[in-house]
Tab-separated table of C-alpha atoms in Angstrom:
chain	number	residue	atom	x	y	z
A	27	MET	CA	6.490	-92.847	-78.925
A	28	ARG	CA	4.773	-91.947	-75.628
A	29	LEU	CA	4.407	-88.335	-76.708
A	30	LEU	CA	2.917	-89.379	-80.045
A	31	ALA	CA	0.471	-91.749	-78.307
A	32	ALA	CA	-0.570	-88.939	-75.939
A	33	LEU	CA	-1.071	-86.572	-78.883
A	34	VAL	CA	-3.191	-89.112	-80.786
A	35	CYS	CA	-5.298	-89.953	-77.718
A	36	GLY	CA	-5.804	-86.278	-76.828
A	37	THR	CA	-6.728	-85.391	-80.390
A	38	LEU	CA	-9.211	-88.268	-80.565
A	39	PHE	CA	-10.719	-87.226	-77.217
A	40	GLY	CA	-11.002	-83.591	-78.301
A	41	ALA	CA	-12.554	-84.591	-81.621
A	42	GLY	CA	-15.095	-86.755	-79.796
A	43	LEU	CA	-16.001	-83.835	-77.548
A	44	ALA	CA	-16.401	-81.540	-80.542
A	45	VAL	CA	-18.469	-84.015	-82.580
A	46	SER	CA	-20.772	-84.727	-79.624
A	47	GLY	CA	-21.258	-80.998	-78.972
A	48	MET	CA	-19.787	-81.155	-75.477
A	49	ILE	CA	-17.532	-78.156	-76.116
A	50	ASN	CA	-20.691	-76.061	-76.376
A	51	PRO	CA	-21.464	-74.752	-72.863
A	52	GLU	CA	-25.131	-74.191	-73.723
A	53	LYS	CA	-25.543	-77.879	-74.580
A	54	VAL	CA	-23.944	-78.952	-71.295
A	55	LEU	CA	-26.077	-76.501	-69.318
A	56	GLY	CA	-29.116	-77.944	-71.104
A	57	PHE	CA	-28.218	-81.304	-69.550
A	58	LEU	CA	-27.492	-79.886	-66.100
A	59	ASP	CA	-30.846	-78.048	-65.972
A	60	ILE	CA	-32.871	-80.912	-64.520
A	61	ALA	CA	-35.777	-78.540	-63.865
A	62	ALA	CA	-36.256	-78.540	-67.647
A	63	ILE	CA	-37.498	-82.148	-67.403
A	64	ALA	CA	-40.878	-80.765	-66.321
A	65	THR	CA	-41.169	-78.686	-69.505
A	66	ASN	CA	-39.803	-81.460	-71.717
A	67	SER	CA	-36.850	-79.282	-72.772
A	68	TRP	CA	-34.100	-81.204	-70.934
A	69	ASP	CA	-31.190	-82.389	-73.125
A	70	PRO	CA	-30.124	-85.945	-72.124
A	71	SER	CA	-27.398	-86.217	-74.778
A	72	LEU	CA	-24.548	-85.666	-72.287
A	73	ALA	CA	-25.657	-88.769	-70.390
A	74	LEU	CA	-25.395	-90.752	-73.627
A	75	VAL	CA	-21.912	-89.348	-74.287
A	76	MET	CA	-20.842	-90.302	-70.743
A	77	ALA	CA	-22.298	-93.799	-71.103
A	78	GLY	CA	-20.484	-94.236	-74.416
A	79	GLY	CA	-17.219	-93.084	-72.871
A	80	LEU	CA	-17.608	-95.520	-69.991
A	81	ALA	CA	-18.465	-98.370	-72.340
A	82	VAL	CA	-15.268	-97.771	-74.318
A	83	ALA	CA	-12.931	-96.988	-71.403
A	84	THR	CA	-13.997	-99.576	-68.805
A	85	PRO	CA	-12.606	-102.666	-70.571
A	86	PHE	CA	-9.278	-100.893	-71.086
A	87	PHE	CA	-9.049	-99.905	-67.405
A	88	ILE	CA	-9.789	-103.493	-66.395
A	89	TRP	CA	-7.127	-104.725	-68.807
A	90	ALA	CA	-4.601	-102.090	-67.671
A	91	LYS	CA	-4.872	-103.239	-64.049
A	92	SER	CA	-3.389	-106.596	-65.035
A	93	GLN	CA	-0.464	-105.140	-66.982
A	94	PRO	CA	2.971	-104.481	-65.448
A	95	LYS	CA	3.813	-101.658	-67.880
A	96	ALA	CA	2.032	-99.292	-70.267
A	97	LEU	CA	2.000	-100.197	-73.967
A	98	CYS	CA	4.360	-97.327	-74.797
A	99	GLY	CA	6.587	-97.994	-71.787
A	100	GLY	CA	6.590	-96.522	-68.318
A	101	ASP	CA	4.502	-97.280	-65.286
A	102	ILE	CA	0.734	-97.496	-65.267
A	103	SER	CA	-0.538	-95.065	-62.684
A	104	LEU	CA	-4.142	-95.788	-61.730
A	105	PRO	CA	-5.840	-94.162	-58.718
A	106	VAL	CA	-5.581	-96.233	-55.547
A	107	LYS	CA	-7.002	-93.827	-52.983
A	108	ARG	CA	-10.397	-94.957	-51.679
A	109	LYS	CA	-10.878	-92.570	-48.768
A	110	ILE	CA	-13.448	-89.789	-49.088
A	111	ASP	CA	-11.802	-86.874	-47.329
A	112	ARG	CA	-12.315	-83.151	-46.999
A	113	PRO	CA	-10.127	-82.100	-49.966
A	114	LEU	CA	-11.979	-84.560	-52.225
A	115	VAL	CA	-15.393	-83.261	-51.169
A	116	ILE	CA	-14.366	-79.600	-51.460
A	117	GLY	CA	-12.751	-80.239	-54.847
A	118	GLY	CA	-15.849	-82.063	-56.083
A	119	LEU	CA	-18.091	-79.235	-54.924
A	120	LEU	CA	-15.915	-76.599	-56.598
A	121	PHE	CA	-15.810	-78.647	-59.795
A	122	GLY	CA	-19.583	-79.104	-59.805
A	123	VAL	CA	-20.330	-75.455	-59.095
A	124	GLY	CA	-17.899	-74.324	-61.789
A	125	TRP	CA	-19.336	-76.812	-64.271
A	126	GLY	CA	-22.871	-75.659	-63.463
A	127	ILE	CA	-22.003	-71.984	-63.853
A	128	ALA	CA	-19.815	-72.191	-66.958
A	129	GLY	CA	-21.048	-75.352	-68.666
A	130	LEU	CA	-17.424	-76.422	-69.123
A	131	CYS	CA	-14.979	-78.712	-67.389
A	132	PRO	CA	-11.228	-78.943	-68.107
A	133	GLY	CA	-11.199	-81.388	-71.054
A	134	PRO	CA	-13.943	-79.731	-73.079
A	135	ALA	CA	-12.557	-76.298	-72.198
A	136	ILE	CA	-9.199	-77.161	-73.773
A	137	ALA	CA	-10.962	-78.605	-76.831
A	138	ALA	CA	-13.171	-75.497	-77.022
A	139	LEU	CA	-10.092	-73.291	-77.448
A	140	SER	CA	-10.532	-74.068	-81.144
A	141	GLN	CA	-13.440	-71.601	-81.024
A	142	PRO	CA	-12.511	-67.924	-80.746
A	143	ARG	CA	-14.847	-67.130	-77.835
A	144	THR	CA	-13.882	-64.760	-75.035
A	145	SER	CA	-15.846	-66.764	-72.464
A	146	ILE	CA	-13.813	-69.899	-73.278
A	147	LEU	CA	-10.538	-67.990	-72.976
A	148	LEU	CA	-11.616	-66.532	-69.631
A	149	PHE	CA	-12.638	-69.962	-68.346
A	150	VAL	CA	-9.303	-71.531	-69.338
A	151	ALA	CA	-7.381	-68.617	-67.796
A	152	ALA	CA	-9.340	-69.003	-64.533
A	153	MET	CA	-8.810	-72.778	-64.630
A	154	LEU	CA	-5.043	-72.360	-65.049
A	155	ALA	CA	-4.964	-69.788	-62.243
A	156	GLY	CA	-6.847	-72.215	-60.000
A	157	MET	CA	-4.371	-74.983	-60.813
A	158	ALA	CA	-1.454	-72.676	-60.019
A	159	LEU	CA	-3.034	-71.665	-56.702
A	160	HIS	CA	-3.604	-75.306	-55.806
A	161	ARG	CA	0.049	-76.119	-56.498
A	162	LEU	CA	1.151	-73.148	-54.444
A	163	PHE	CA	-0.991	-74.082	-51.428
A	164	ALA	CA	-0.310	-77.833	-51.733
A	165	ARG	CA	3.414	-77.198	-51.269
A	166	GLN	CA	2.873	-75.406	-47.962
C-alpha cells in the first residue's frame, strides 16, 4: 500500500510539473532571469506554481505534525534540524548554481526524463553522480 501511495503521489507531482511547464528548463530560466524584469520579459509563472504548491502542501504538513503514524503505516519523518550550518549553506549554494545553469532541479529533472533530450539525460546522470559522491564522502 505504501509503494502504491508513493507511486500515485509521484505520478501526480510529475504530472503537475509537466502541465505547469516546469520540466522545461527554458521556462525555469525565464523565471530566474530577474534582469528581464526591466525589459518586461520576465516569466513569473514559477512563482505561481510554487505558491500553489505551498497552498496545497502546508495544511497537510500541519496536520501530519499531529499524527503518530503515516496514513499508509510507518513513521512520519519531518525535518527537525533548525541549525544553519556550513553543509547546509554549501548545499544550498550548489543547488542554486546548478538550478541557475541548467534550469532544472531534481524533481523536474526526473519528470523531464519523459522527453528524449540529451541535456536532460546529462543533467540526471550528473545529479546521480553527485548523490553517489555525497554518500561516499558522508561515510568517511
